[in-house]
Amino acid sequence: MIRMGVVGYGYWGPNIVRNLRSLEGCEVAAVCDQSPAAVRRIKQAHPDLTVTTQASELLTSTEIDAIAVVTPVCTHFELAKAALQNGKHVFVEKPFTATTQQAEELIELAERKNLKIMVDHTFLFTGAVRKIRELIDEGVLGDLYYYDSTRVNLGLFQHDVSVVWDLAPHDLSIMSFLIPQEPEAVVATGQSHLNGLVDVAFLTVYFPGNTIAHINVNWLSPVKVRTTLLGGEKKMLVWNDLEADEKLKIYDKGAQINNGQGLYELMVSYRSGDMWAPRVEQTEALKVELGHFMDCISKDRSPINDGVAGLRVVKLLEAADRSLAERGRAVRV
Ligand SMILES: NC(=O)c1ccc[n+]([C@@H]2O[C@H](COP(=O)([O-])OP(=O)(O)OC[C@H]3O[C@@H](n4cnc5c(N)ncnc54)[C@H](O)[C@@H]3O)[C@@H](O)[C@H]2O)c1
């Protein structure tokens, strides 16, 4: 039985507590939030749980094996560090930390103490992303031309981070999971309109070879869009995460150049074949992910979304910030 302590019960914390409580082999030992209003909500939803406003009680408890840090980004490092120092495994919300230096320090500390770090890259555990990875691994898409994602809606405005640090970690973690290459450079443009934090942004990530990724994140969109296109040499796919049933559609479409010698002899042939929608597992991603965390602790394995995966995303976010500050200069990573 792995005994969990959860710190942070705002918007996302309730999902963590609910899913942890649905897992066999896991017990929620205590939940903490510094806000009295949050404490009232915890007591109402889970009257049987131990609740406190002091994170230190969880961090030093001998009755707790692992801590979930579900608080704003600026607090991740201190809470995760204290948890590791007290011999506890940590599950940290995305983005892992506010700087690469903090991420490196936590990775080093966890290694030294032989403890696990898992960063909540929830989408890696969705049926859709696992299916896409399978299609890539089996060579169905062929060489990848591009990854192009749109993640826009109205709000939720964050107080401490820009839309890039709030929404792009999802796409950057998915992209890193699907494209088995280290990115070379990031170009980011964007603008802030309301509270001084960038609320509309466009990121381009260059990989060695000719694979390119583009990510559009926006808190000022009138409609919610969660659509990703992946273009491959052999097949192309559309992932619409807002679709209830057919989230993934694979198209046997493409273009080929059969060139002659000169410009006027350039011949493009287009392929327009079938479209199909593969079955996608519907289990709640967070439940699968937290189950993976329990497994990694009990079997002493590295999570697929470990500290190094978290660091990779933070590096790209920092590069995006540097590029944004210079209106889209290409920043090497
Ligand atoms: N994986 C996902 O899909 C997903 C979705 C939403 C949010 N998140 C992440 O979850 C984290 C929290 O986001 P949120 O939207 O729930 O924020 P939130 O502001 O709604 O909630 C944070 C809670 O943490 C509490 N808190 C802050 N510092 C604390 C401390 N030192 N001790 C105890 N309690 C403390 C606050 O009182 C608040 O109730 C962020 O890192 C965010 O990026 C992830």
XYZ file of N, CA and C and ligand atoms in Angstrom, residues 7-13 32-35 38 41 53 55 69-73 75-76 79 93-95 120 122-123 158 165-166 170, ligand 1:
143
model
N -0.809 17.967 -1.747
C -0.717 19.386 -1.376
C -1.317 20.208 -2.509
N -2.373 20.945 -2.208
C -3.048 21.784 -3.214
C -4.378 21.183 -3.612
N -5.449 21.895 -3.278
C -6.796 21.418 -3.603
C -7.587 22.582 -4.213
N -7.014 23.134 -5.314
C -7.685 24.241 -5.999
C -8.540 23.679 -7.120
N -8.154 24.019 -8.370
C -8.911 23.537 -9.528
C -8.577 22.071 -9.850
N -7.275 21.739 -9.846
C -6.841 20.418 -10.322
C -6.738 19.378 -9.198
N -6.427 19.846 -7.980
C -6.239 18.928 -6.852
C -7.383 17.924 -6.659
N -3.689 18.617 1.941
C -3.370 19.923 2.526
C -3.687 21.037 1.548
N -4.281 22.094 2.032
C -4.372 23.340 1.264
C -4.323 24.478 2.262
N -3.567 25.508 1.899
C -3.403 26.616 2.854
C -4.651 27.491 2.943
N -5.567 27.328 1.991
C -6.757 28.174 1.995
C -7.898 27.522 2.785
N -10.638 26.089 0.644
C -10.303 24.793 0.039
C -10.452 23.673 1.067
N -13.907 22.623 1.259
C -14.303 21.802 0.111
C -13.799 20.360 0.247
N -3.855 22.662 6.910
C -3.451 23.831 6.111
C -1.919 23.928 6.040
N 1.536 22.393 4.891
C 2.200 21.395 4.047
C 3.284 20.649 4.826
N 2.275 17.246 -5.621
C 2.355 18.711 -5.533
C 1.415 19.289 -6.592
N 0.284 19.825 -6.134
C -0.757 20.290 -7.072
C -1.045 21.768 -6.788
N 0.023 22.540 -6.718
C -0.038 23.956 -6.370
C 0.490 24.769 -7.555
N 0.424 26.103 -7.506
C 0.950 26.897 -8.625
C 2.453 26.656 -8.862
N 2.864 26.902 -10.109
C 4.223 26.575 -10.572
C 5.316 27.135 -9.666
N 5.574 27.377 -6.673
C 5.771 26.656 -5.404
C 6.284 25.222 -5.615
N 6.312 24.753 -6.878
C 6.652 23.343 -7.133
C 8.016 22.960 -6.563
N 8.332 22.778 -2.573
C 7.550 21.668 -2.012
C 8.159 20.315 -2.420
N 2.947 18.593 -10.510
C 2.153 19.090 -11.632
C 3.036 19.674 -12.741
N 2.470 19.758 -13.913
C 3.155 20.430 -15.021
C 2.975 21.939 -14.853
N 3.857 22.800 -15.320
C 5.210 22.451 -15.712
C 6.032 22.125 -14.461
N 3.320 15.536 -13.976
C 1.986 15.279 -14.522
C 1.862 15.761 -15.969
N -0.282 14.680 -18.257
C -1.492 13.846 -18.314
C -1.773 13.256 -19.699
N -1.553 14.082 -20.736
C -1.979 13.626 -22.067
C -1.237 12.383 -22.568
N -4.282 32.677 -15.790
C -3.540 32.334 -14.582
C -2.919 33.612 -14.016
N 3.395 28.940 -20.464
C 3.733 28.035 -19.352
C 2.509 27.267 -18.879
N 1.320 27.780 -19.147
C 0.101 27.104 -18.705
C -0.334 26.010 -19.688
N 1.472 20.935 -22.238
C 0.746 19.765 -22.753
C 1.310 19.368 -24.119
N -2.307 18.242 -15.752
C -3.272 19.042 -16.070
O -4.020 18.832 -17.032
C -3.486 20.279 -15.233
C -4.696 20.974 -15.293
C -4.838 22.092 -14.481
C -3.796 22.530 -13.674
N -2.638 21.819 -13.653
C -1.513 22.266 -12.807
O -1.854 22.070 -11.450
C -1.225 23.062 -10.644
C -2.286 23.767 -9.819
O -3.185 24.408 -10.704
P -4.653 24.805 -10.256
O -5.318 25.303 -11.490
O -5.274 23.725 -9.464
O -4.313 26.058 -9.297
P -5.256 26.704 -8.183
O -4.704 28.063 -7.926
O -6.685 26.553 -8.552
O -5.010 25.782 -6.901
C -3.799 25.743 -6.205
C -4.109 25.467 -4.729
O -2.872 25.296 -4.059
C -2.976 25.910 -2.781
N -1.607 26.224 -2.319
C -0.691 27.038 -2.885
N 0.466 27.000 -2.225
C 0.290 26.136 -1.196
C 1.136 25.670 -0.148
N 2.398 26.084 -0.023
N 0.618 24.801 0.734
C -0.663 24.372 0.637
N -1.507 24.767 -0.332
C -1.028 25.632 -1.248
C -3.839 27.149 -3.017
O -4.464 27.581 -1.819
C -4.838 26.622 -4.053
O -6.027 26.132 -3.445
C -0.478 23.978 -11.615
O 0.869 23.593 -11.683
C -1.150 23.711 -12.951
O -0.296 23.930 -14.052
C -2.468 20.714 -14.406
